[in-house]
C-alpha positions as YAML, in Angstrom:
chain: A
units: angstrom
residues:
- id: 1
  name: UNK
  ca: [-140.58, 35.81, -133.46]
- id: 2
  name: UNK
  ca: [-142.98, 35.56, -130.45]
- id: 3
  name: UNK
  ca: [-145.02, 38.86, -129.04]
- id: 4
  name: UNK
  ca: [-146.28, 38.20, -125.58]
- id: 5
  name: UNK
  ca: [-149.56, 40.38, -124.90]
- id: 6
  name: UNK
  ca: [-151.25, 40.48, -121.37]
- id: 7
  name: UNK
  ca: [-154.99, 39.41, -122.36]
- id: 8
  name: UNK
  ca: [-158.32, 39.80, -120.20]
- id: 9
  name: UNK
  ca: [-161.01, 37.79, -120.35]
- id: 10
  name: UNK
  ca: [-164.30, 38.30, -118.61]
- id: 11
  name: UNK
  ca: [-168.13, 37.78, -118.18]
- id: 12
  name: UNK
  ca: [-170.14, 40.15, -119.90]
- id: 13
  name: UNK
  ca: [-174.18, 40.46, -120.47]
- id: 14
  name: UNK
  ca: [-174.23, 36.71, -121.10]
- id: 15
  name: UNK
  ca: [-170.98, 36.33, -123.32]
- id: 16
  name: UNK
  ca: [-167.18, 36.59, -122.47]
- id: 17
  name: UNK
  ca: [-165.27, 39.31, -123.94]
- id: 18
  name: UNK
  ca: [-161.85, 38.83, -124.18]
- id: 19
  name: UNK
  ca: [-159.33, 41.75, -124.92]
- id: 20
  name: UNK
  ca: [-155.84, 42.98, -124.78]
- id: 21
  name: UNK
  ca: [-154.96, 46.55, -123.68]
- id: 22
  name: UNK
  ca: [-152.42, 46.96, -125.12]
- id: 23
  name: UNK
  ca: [-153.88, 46.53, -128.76]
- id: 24
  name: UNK
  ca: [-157.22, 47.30, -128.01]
- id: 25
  name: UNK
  ca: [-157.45, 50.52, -130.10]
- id: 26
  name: UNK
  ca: [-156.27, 48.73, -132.90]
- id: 27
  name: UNK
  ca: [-159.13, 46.24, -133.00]
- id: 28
  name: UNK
  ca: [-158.05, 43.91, -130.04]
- id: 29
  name: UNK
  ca: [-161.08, 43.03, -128.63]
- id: 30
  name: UNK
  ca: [-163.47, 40.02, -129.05]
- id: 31
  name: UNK
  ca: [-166.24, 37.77, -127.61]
- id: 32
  name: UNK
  ca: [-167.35, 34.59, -127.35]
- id: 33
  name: UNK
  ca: [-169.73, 32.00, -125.91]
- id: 34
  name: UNK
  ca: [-167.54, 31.11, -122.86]
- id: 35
  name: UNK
  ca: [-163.94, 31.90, -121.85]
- id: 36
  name: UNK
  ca: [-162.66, 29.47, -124.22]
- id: 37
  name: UNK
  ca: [-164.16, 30.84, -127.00]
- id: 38
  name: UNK
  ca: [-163.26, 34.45, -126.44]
- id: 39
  name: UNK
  ca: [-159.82, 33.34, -125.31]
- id: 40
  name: UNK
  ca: [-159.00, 31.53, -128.65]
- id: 41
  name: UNK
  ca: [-160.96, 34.26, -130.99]
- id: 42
  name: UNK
  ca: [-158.74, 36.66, -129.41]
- id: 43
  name: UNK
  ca: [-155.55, 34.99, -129.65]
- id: 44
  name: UNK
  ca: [-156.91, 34.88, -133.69]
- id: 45
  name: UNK
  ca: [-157.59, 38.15, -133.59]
- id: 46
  name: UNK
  ca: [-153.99, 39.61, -131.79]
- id: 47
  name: UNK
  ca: [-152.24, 37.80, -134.67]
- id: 48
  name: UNK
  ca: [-154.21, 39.76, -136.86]
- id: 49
  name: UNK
  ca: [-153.80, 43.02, -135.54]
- id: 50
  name: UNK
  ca: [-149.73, 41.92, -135.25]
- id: 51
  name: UNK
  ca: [-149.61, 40.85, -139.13]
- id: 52
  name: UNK
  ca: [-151.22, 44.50, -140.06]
- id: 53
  name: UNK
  ca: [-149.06, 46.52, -138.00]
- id: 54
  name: UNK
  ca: [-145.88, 44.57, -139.64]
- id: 55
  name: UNK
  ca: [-146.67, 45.18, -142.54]
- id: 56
  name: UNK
  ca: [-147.51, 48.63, -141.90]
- id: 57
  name: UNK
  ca: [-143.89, 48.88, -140.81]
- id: 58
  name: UNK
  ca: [-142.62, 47.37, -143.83]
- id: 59
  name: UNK
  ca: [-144.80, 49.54, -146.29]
- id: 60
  name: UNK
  ca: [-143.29, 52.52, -143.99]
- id: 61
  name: UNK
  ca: [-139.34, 50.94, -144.83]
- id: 62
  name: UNK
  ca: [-139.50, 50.38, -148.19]
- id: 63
  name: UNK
  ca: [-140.87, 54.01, -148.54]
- id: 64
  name: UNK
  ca: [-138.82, 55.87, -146.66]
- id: 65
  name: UNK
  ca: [-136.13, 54.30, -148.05]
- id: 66
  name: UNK
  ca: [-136.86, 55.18, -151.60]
...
């Protein structure tokens, strides 16, 4: 399965920060040296934040199903 997420990545202070709005609340925000950086640790971190919230939808399945 592939999950397309609009991602933004910008100076900040020194850094980049990299983040998706969409996810944000959830923990979808990063930083890194340079764009690159922040652009890749965020791509790490979306799957992340992807994996938990499928498995928080399985947990919820096998519950409610019960």
């Amino acid at each position: 399965t592939t999950y397309t997420f609009r991602i933004i990545v910008e100076p900040d202070d020194g850094a980049w920060r990299a983040y998706c709005p969409a996810r944000e609340g959830q923990g979808g925000a990063t930083w890194g040296a340079t764009g690159e950086e922040a652009l890749q640790n965020i791509r790490d971190v979306i799957q992340l934040v992807v994996a938990n919230l499928l498995d928080s939808v399985s947990s919820f399945l096998r519950t409610a199903s019960c």
